[in-house]
Short mmCIF file of C-alpha atoms and ligand atoms in Angstrom, two decimals:
data_model
loop_
_atom_site.label_atom_id
_atom_site.label_comp_id
_atom_site.label_asym_id
_atom_site.label_seq_id
_atom_site.Cartn_x
_atom_site.Cartn_y
_atom_site.Cartn_z
CA UNK I 601 1.60 -20.07 -12.23
CA UNK I 602 4.80 -19.75 -14.26
CA UNK I 603 5.89 -23.18 -15.56
CA UNK I 604 8.21 -24.83 -13.01
CA UNK I 605 9.31 -28.43 -12.65
CA UNK I 606 8.23 -30.75 -9.85
CA UNK I 607 11.77 -30.58 -8.49
CA UNK I 608 11.80 -26.78 -8.43
CA UNK I 609 8.38 -26.79 -6.76
CA UNK I 610 9.64 -29.19 -4.10
CA UNK I 611 12.65 -26.97 -3.38
CA UNK I 612 10.62 -23.75 -3.25
CA UNK I 613 7.95 -25.37 -1.05
CA UNK I 614 10.59 -26.63 1.38
CA UNK I 615 12.17 -23.21 1.78
CA UNK I 616 8.74 -21.54 2.10
CA UNK I 617 7.80 -24.01 4.86
CA UNK I 618 10.98 -23.31 6.80
CA UNK I 619 10.45 -19.56 6.51
CA UNK I 620 6.73 -19.72 7.37
CA UNK I 621 7.34 -21.95 10.39
CA UNK I 622 9.91 -19.51 11.70
CA UNK I 623 7.62 -16.50 11.17
CA UNK I 624 4.61 -18.33 12.65
CA UNK I 625 6.66 -19.42 15.65
CA UNK I 626 7.80 -15.83 16.23
CA UNK I 627 4.22 -14.58 15.87
CA UNK I 628 2.40 -17.28 17.86
CA UNK I 629 4.90 -18.35 20.46
CA UNK I 630 6.92 -15.22 21.06
CA UNK I 631 4.46 -12.44 20.15
CA UNK I 632 7.29 -10.92 18.23
CA UNK I 633 6.18 -10.94 14.59
CA UNK I 634 9.15 -10.65 12.26
CA UNK I 635 7.16 -9.58 9.21
CA UNK I 636 3.99 -7.66 8.35
CA UNK I 637 0.84 -9.75 7.93
CA UNK I 638 0.76 -9.32 4.18
CA UNK I 639 4.37 -10.49 3.73
CA UNK I 640 3.46 -13.65 5.66
CA UNK I 641 0.25 -14.04 3.64
CA UNK I 642 2.10 -13.77 0.31
CA UNK I 643 4.47 -16.63 1.22
CA UNK I 644 1.61 -18.66 2.69
CA UNK I 645 -0.51 -18.24 -0.44
CA UNK I 646 2.46 -19.09 -2.67
CA UNK I 647 2.93 -22.37 -0.75
CA UNK I 648 -0.80 -23.11 -1.13
CA UNK I 649 -0.48 -22.45 -4.87
CA UNK I 650 2.52 -24.81 -5.21
CA UNK I 651 0.78 -27.56 -3.21
CA UNK I 652 -2.37 -27.18 -5.30
CA UNK I 653 -0.37 -27.38 -8.53
CA UNK I 654 1.78 -30.29 -7.28
CA UNK I 655 -0.28 -32.23 -4.68
CA UNK I 656 2.48 -34.83 -4.45
CA UNK I 657 4.74 -32.30 -2.68
CA UNK I 658 2.32 -31.78 0.25
CA UNK I 659 3.91 -33.04 3.49
CA UNK I 660 1.82 -33.83 6.63
CA UNK I 661 3.83 -31.31 8.64
CA UNK I 662 3.36 -28.51 6.10
CA UNK I 663 1.99 -25.41 7.78
CA UNK I 664 -0.92 -25.50 5.32
CA UNK I 665 -2.05 -28.80 6.89
CA UNK I 666 -2.47 -27.29 10.36
CA UNK I 667 -5.85 -26.31 11.78
CA UNK I 668 -6.26 -22.67 10.83
CA UNK I 669 -3.11 -22.92 8.79
CA UNK I 670 -0.91 -21.78 11.65
CA UNK I 671 1.09 -23.19 14.48
CA UNK I 672 -1.43 -24.79 16.75
CA UNK I 673 -1.68 -22.91 19.98
CA UNK I 674 -4.00 -23.17 22.94
CA UNK I 675 -6.60 -20.65 21.80
CA UNK I 676 -10.02 -21.77 20.59
CA UNK I 677 -10.16 -21.22 16.86
CA UNK I 678 -12.60 -18.73 15.35
CA UNK I 679 -13.63 -18.89 11.69
CA UNK I 680 -13.93 -15.56 9.85
CA UNK I 681 -16.68 -16.10 7.25
CA UNK I 682 -15.81 -12.60 5.99
CA UNK I 683 -12.01 -12.93 5.87
CA UNK I 684 -9.91 -10.43 7.82
CA UNK I 685 -7.55 -9.52 5.01
CA UNK I 686 -4.43 -7.44 5.22
CA UNK I 687 -3.87 -4.38 3.04
CA UNK I 688 -1.76 -3.69 0.02
CA UNK I 689 1.11 -1.31 0.79
CA UNK I 690 2.70 1.52 -1.15
CA UNK I 691 5.72 3.52 -0.07
CA UNK I 692 5.59 6.68 -2.15
CA UNK I 693 3.17 9.41 -3.16
CA UNK I 694 3.82 8.42 -6.78
CA UNK I 695 2.42 4.95 -6.08
CA UNK I 696 -0.58 6.55 -4.35
CA UNK I 697 -1.19 8.53 -7.51
CA UNK I 698 -1.11 5.29 -9.51
CA UNK I 699 -3.55 3.71 -7.04
CA UNK I 700 -5.92 6.67 -7.45
CA UNK I 701 -5.69 6.44 -11.25
CA UNK I 702 -6.39 2.71 -11.06
CA UNK I 703 -9.46 3.35 -8.91
CA UNK I 704 -10.77 6.05 -11.26
CA UNK I 705 -10.32 3.68 -14.19
CA UNK I 706 -12.06 0.82 -12.39
CA UNK I 707 -14.92 2.98 -11.18
CA UNK I 708 -15.17 5.17 -14.26
CA UNK I 709 -15.12 8.49 -12.35
CA UNK I 710 -13.12 10.29 -9.64
CA UNK I 711 -13.72 8.83 -6.16
CA UNK I 712 -13.72 10.27 -2.65
CA UNK I 713 -11.55 8.55 -0.04
CA UNK I 714 -11.86 8.23 3.69
CA UNK I 715 -8.28 8.82 4.81
CA UNK I 716 -7.32 7.30 8.16
CA UNK I 717 -4.20 6.95 10.30
CA UNK I 718 -2.79 3.41 10.11
CA UNK I 719 -2.65 2.37 13.74
CA UNK I 720 0.28 0.09 14.53
CA UNK I 721 -1.48 -2.65 16.47
CA UNK I 722 -3.13 -5.97 15.71
CA UNK I 723 -6.50 -6.58 14.08
CA UNK I 724 -9.43 -7.45 16.32
CA UNK I 725 -12.94 -8.59 15.47
CA UNK I 726 -15.84 -7.89 17.88
CA UNK I 727 -19.13 -9.77 17.47
CA UNK I 728 -22.34 -8.68 19.20
CA UNK I 729 -25.65 -10.53 19.58
CA UNK I 730 -28.65 -8.41 20.55
CA UNK I 731 -26.25 -5.70 21.62
CA UNK I 732 -24.09 -7.97 23.83
CA UNK I 733 -20.41 -8.66 23.14
CA UNK I 734 -20.35 -12.41 22.50
CA UNK I 735 -16.98 -12.91 20.86
CA UNK I 736 -13.69 -11.18 20.25
CA UNK I 737 -11.07 -12.73 17.97
CA UNK I 738 -7.73 -12.00 16.39
CA UNK I 739 -7.07 -12.05 12.68
CA UNK I 740 -4.93 -15.24 12.73
CA UNK I 741 -4.30 -16.05 9.07
CA UNK I 742 -7.28 -13.98 7.95
CA UNK I 743 -9.61 -16.98 7.70
CA UNK I 744 -9.15 -18.53 11.16
CA UNK I 745 -8.26 -16.46 14.21
CA UNK I 746 -7.99 -16.98 17.99
CA UNK I 747 -10.78 -16.50 20.48
CA UNK I 748 -9.79 -13.70 22.88
CA UNK I 749 -13.29 -12.94 24.22
CA UNK I 750 -12.30 -13.39 27.87
CA UNK I 751 -9.53 -10.83 27.38
CA UNK I 752 -11.73 -8.35 25.52
CA UNK I 753 -13.84 -8.01 28.67
CA UNK I 754 -10.81 -6.32 30.23
CA UNK I 755 -10.19 -3.78 27.47
CA UNK I 756 -11.75 -0.62 28.87
CA UNK I 757 -12.77 1.11 25.63
CA UNK I 758 -14.61 -1.93 24.19
CA UNK I 759 -18.37 -1.58 24.81
CA UNK I 760 -19.54 -4.81 26.52
CA UNK I 761 -23.12 -3.92 25.56
CA UNK I 762 -24.43 -1.55 22.90
CA UNK I 763 -27.20 1.02 23.41
CA UNK I 764 -29.20 -0.88 20.76
CA UNK I 765 -29.85 -4.65 20.53
CA UNK I 766 -27.73 -5.01 17.39
CA UNK I 767 -26.44 -8.33 16.08
CA UNK I 768 -23.37 -7.17 14.25
CA UNK I 769 -19.60 -7.44 13.79
CA UNK I 770 -17.11 -4.62 13.83
CA UNK I 771 -13.34 -4.74 13.38
CA UNK I 772 -10.52 -2.53 14.40
CA UNK I 773 -7.00 -2.32 15.73
CA UNK I 774 -6.06 -3.32 19.25
CA UNK I 775 -3.06 -1.25 20.35
CA UNK I 776 -1.07 -0.19 23.39
CA UNK I 777 -0.45 3.54 23.86
CA UNK I 778 3.15 4.75 24.02
CA UNK I 779 2.88 5.68 27.72
CA UNK I 780 1.39 2.31 28.73
CA UNK I 781 4.12 0.63 26.68
CA UNK I 782 6.94 2.53 28.42
CA UNK I 783 5.41 1.79 31.86
CA UNK I 784 5.00 -1.93 31.06
CA UNK I 785 8.60 -2.27 29.91
CA UNK I 786 9.83 -0.39 32.97
CA UNK I 787 7.94 -2.83 35.24
CA UNK I 788 9.23 -5.82 33.29
CA UNK I 789 12.79 -4.58 33.51
CA UNK I 790 12.45 -4.16 37.29
CA UNK I 791 11.18 -7.75 37.46
CA UNK I 792 14.09 -8.96 35.34
CA UNK I 793 11.71 -9.95 32.52
CA UNK I 794 12.34 -9.50 28.79
CA UNK I 795 11.01 -6.22 27.41
CA UNK I 796 8.79 -5.82 24.34
CA UNK I 797 10.52 -4.44 21.24
CA UNK I 798 7.65 -2.09 20.36
CA UNK I 799 4.05 -1.24 21.32
CA UNK I 800 2.68 -3.55 18.62
CA UNK I 801 4.41 -6.59 20.06
CA UNK I 802 3.35 -5.53 23.55
CA UNK I 803 -0.27 -5.28 22.37
CA UNK I 804 -0.06 -8.70 20.69
CA UNK I 805 1.53 -10.24 23.77
CA UNK I 806 -1.12 -8.68 26.01
CA UNK I 807 -4.17 -9.48 23.90
CA UNK I 808 -3.10 -13.01 22.98
CA UNK I 809 -2.88 -14.07 26.58
CA UNK I 810 -4.41 -17.32 27.81
CA UNK I 811 -4.84 -15.75 31.24
CA UNK I 812 -7.32 -12.81 31.08
CA UNK I 813 -5.95 -11.53 34.40
CA UNK I 814 -2.71 -10.72 32.59
CA UNK I 815 -4.63 -8.75 29.94
CA UNK I 816 -6.46 -6.99 32.75
CA UNK I 817 -3.15 -5.62 34.07
CA UNK I 818 -2.10 -4.32 30.63
CA UNK I 819 -3.59 -1.09 29.30
CA UNK I 820 -4.91 -2.08 25.88
CA UNK I 821 -7.03 0.18 23.69
CA UNK I 822 -8.82 -0.10 20.36
CA UNK I 823 -9.64 2.02 17.34
CA UNK I 824 -12.63 0.53 15.50
CA UNK I 825 -12.62 1.14 11.74
CA UNK I 826 -14.74 -1.43 9.90
CA UNK I 827 -18.42 -2.32 10.15
CA UNK I 828 -18.67 -5.79 8.62
CA UNK I 829 -22.45 -5.68 8.18
CA UNK I 830 -23.52 -2.05 8.49
CA UNK I 831 -27.25 -1.43 8.89
CA UNK I 832 -29.36 0.00 6.05
CA UNK I 833 -28.62 3.63 5.45
CA UNK I 834 -24.90 3.42 6.18
CA UNK I 835 -23.38 3.87 2.73
CA UNK I 836 -20.10 5.65 3.45
CA UNK I 837 -17.01 4.61 5.41
CA UNK I 838 -16.85 8.03 7.05
CA UNK I 839 -20.49 7.76 8.08
CA UNK I 840 -19.92 4.19 9.37
CA UNK I 841 -17.16 5.39 11.68
CA UNK I 842 -19.32 8.28 12.95
CA UNK I 843 -22.24 5.90 13.66
CA UNK I 844 -19.96 3.35 15.38
CA UNK I 845 -18.69 6.18 17.55
CA UNK I 846 -22.28 7.05 18.50
CA UNK I 847 -22.79 3.40 19.51
CA UNK I 848 -19.92 3.67 21.94
CA UNK I 849 -16.99 2.26 19.96
CA UNK I 850 -13.66 4.00 20.28
CA UNK I 851 -12.93 5.43 16.85
CA UNK I 852 -10.11 7.59 15.61
CA UNK I 853 -11.41 11.12 15.10
CA UNK I 854 -8.63 12.19 12.70
CA UNK I 855 -10.25 10.39 9.75
CA UNK I 856 -11.19 12.72 6.90
CA UNK I 857 -13.16 12.40 3.68
CA UNK I 858 -10.88 13.81 0.96
CA UNK I 859 -11.45 14.06 -2.78
CA UNK I 860 -8.14 15.19 -4.24
CA UNK I 861 -4.62 13.81 -4.08
CA UNK I 862 -3.33 17.23 -3.03
CA UNK I 863 -5.55 17.14 0.07
CA UNK I 864 -4.40 13.55 0.73
CA UNK I 865 -0.74 14.51 0.36
CA UNK I 866 -1.31 17.41 2.78
CA UNK I 867 -2.88 14.96 5.26
CA UNK I 868 0.16 12.68 4.89
CA UNK I 869 2.57 15.58 5.45
CA UNK I 870 0.54 16.75 8.46
CA UNK I 871 0.65 13.36 10.18
CA UNK I 872 4.22 12.61 9.19
CA UNK I 873 5.06 15.76 11.18
CA UNK I 874 2.68 14.91 14.04
CA UNK I 875 3.59 11.20 14.23
CA UNK I 876 5.98 11.42 17.18
CA UNK I 877 3.60 13.59 19.22
CA UNK I 878 0.68 11.14 18.97
CA UNK I 879 -0.02 9.08 22.10
CA UNK I 880 -0.15 5.89 19.99
CA UNK I 881 1.96 4.39 17.25
CA UNK I 882 1.06 4.76 13.59
CA UNK I 883 2.97 3.29 10.65
CA UNK I 884 1.18 4.97 7.76
CA UNK I 885 -2.03 6.30 6.32
CA UNK I 886 -4.93 4.25 4.93
CA UNK I 887 -6.95 5.39 1.91
CA UNK I 888 -10.35 3.77 1.50
CA UNK I 889 -12.91 4.50 -1.17
CA UNK I 890 -15.55 6.16 0.97
CA UNK I 891 -18.59 4.80 -0.91
CA UNK I 892 -19.31 1.38 0.62
CA UNK I 893 -21.31 0.27 -2.43
CA UNK I 894 -18.26 0.82 -4.63
CA UNK I 895 -16.17 -1.11 -2.07
CA UNK I 896 -18.60 -3.99 -2.41
CA UNK I 897 -18.48 -3.86 -6.22
CA UNK I 898 -14.67 -3.80 -6.32
CA UNK I 899 -14.34 -6.55 -3.73
CA UNK I 900 -11.06 -8.17 -2.77
CA UNK I 901 -8.22 -10.04 -4.45
CA UNK I 902 -7.20 -13.28 -2.71
CA UNK I 903 -5.10 -11.24 -0.31
CA UNK I 904 -6.22 -7.64 -0.12
CA UNK I 905 -9.21 -5.38 -0.75
CA UNK I 906 -8.97 -3.64 -4.13
CA UNK I 907 -10.57 -0.47 -2.86
CA UNK I 908 -8.04 0.54 -0.26
CA UNK I 909 -4.31 1.04 0.07
CA UNK I 910 -1.93 1.66 2.96
CA UNK I 911 0.74 4.31 2.45
CA UNK I 912 3.61 3.28 4.76
CA UNK I 913 5.91 5.82 6.44
CA UNK I 914 9.63 5.06 6.14
CA UNK I 915 10.78 3.27 9.34
CA UNK I 916 11.38 5.97 11.94
CA UNK I 917 15.01 5.57 12.93
CA UNK I 918 17.36 3.82 10.55
CA UNK I 919 15.69 4.87 7.28
CA UNK I 920 15.69 8.57 8.17
CA UNK I 921 19.28 8.47 9.40
CA UNK I 922 20.44 6.63 6.28
CA UNK I 923 18.59 9.14 4.12
CA UNK I 924 20.18 12.08 5.96
CA UNK I 925 23.65 10.56 5.56
CA UNK I 926 23.05 10.08 1.83
CA UNK I 927 21.79 13.66 1.44
CA UNK I 928 24.61 15.05 3.63
CA UNK I 929 27.17 13.28 1.46
N1 3B8 T 64 -4.23 -0.33 11.07
C1 3B8 T 64 -5.25 0.48 10.80
O1 3B8 T 64 -5.38 1.57 11.36
C2 3B8 T 64 -6.28 0.03 9.81
C3 3B8 T 64 -6.19 -1.28 9.31
C4 3B8 T 64 -7.17 -1.72 8.39
C5 3B8 T 64 -7.15 -3.06 7.85
O2 3B8 T 64 -6.24 -3.87 8.17
C6 3B8 T 64 -8.20 -3.44 6.94
C7 3B8 T 64 -8.24 -4.72 6.35
C8 3B8 T 64 -9.28 -5.01 5.48
F1 3B8 T 64 -9.31 -6.22 4.90
C9 3B8 T 64 -10.29 -4.10 5.19
C10 3B8 T 64 -10.26 -2.82 5.77
C11 3B8 T 64 -9.21 -2.50 6.62
O3 3B8 T 64 -9.18 -1.22 7.15
C12 3B8 T 64 -8.20 -0.83 8.01
N2 3B8 T 64 -8.26 0.44 8.48
C13 3B8 T 64 -7.33 0.89 9.37
N3 3B8 T 64 -7.42 2.17 9.82
#
């Protein structure tokens, strides 16, 4: 940590706490997250760092002192022994090139990636015992999430039992399709209720419901993309997704194993063009080193896996318009 005085640490911690409380309140109480998970995580980890360096600045009401590190809400807490991390983001093909060069340097040879659409939803963990769904939980702060098992029983594409008696955990994105989102907001408007700003907030508000009957009325879906403890013989991300599909999980079939940046850039251009015609929201493309053994070797930083990166599309409306205006001028 760069040398700072106790006084500076106190000031920075106080402003971090205010900001984190506001973000957590928006996320937990209003289902209207104001920032991406990893922006929240960066501030949260910075506060942890300051409090570790200067224990005397810890206050009892600091968000780091709360169970699960977040605003306490009514859900049962679920520990994630394997943390549900967020992903590092890049915003240009140039940065993707740098990521690829970094990977090649780390691994010592060119690597193949599994390239996937980045679904704009919220992370969901599904745990099975002997092939039965025993727990579903949200990401929370990555280390402690919320138990939403009762609600997961009402998400149609989640297999309640597997064709094999597996004891396993998979993770994916819970999302609401664009059509279901439009219908829900229409109904809410007719009932004089507030409408959701976007499908992601609608999915969060529908999954993180204390009353499962509310979730039942909402059309939630999932795309499963991670096998936390894949069985022997599954050594590639692409293969893991195919096998999870065979087991009945809803996976996104657009994923492709690509070896060169040119192919990856073509994939990005293809789905930038197709984005509006998809029946669900995406906010980018995810590149993952396909070889799961290399993923294991590279591991994670405190916040994000080293072996994957999310390329984010520019925000749909304002960014494009601004860009056009600039170019027109
Ligand atoms: N939104 C997504 O469509 C999507 C998200 C993630 C993650 O958040 C994610 C987080 C991890 F720590 C590890 C792998 C991941 O893979 C992922 N893959 C995806 N396709």
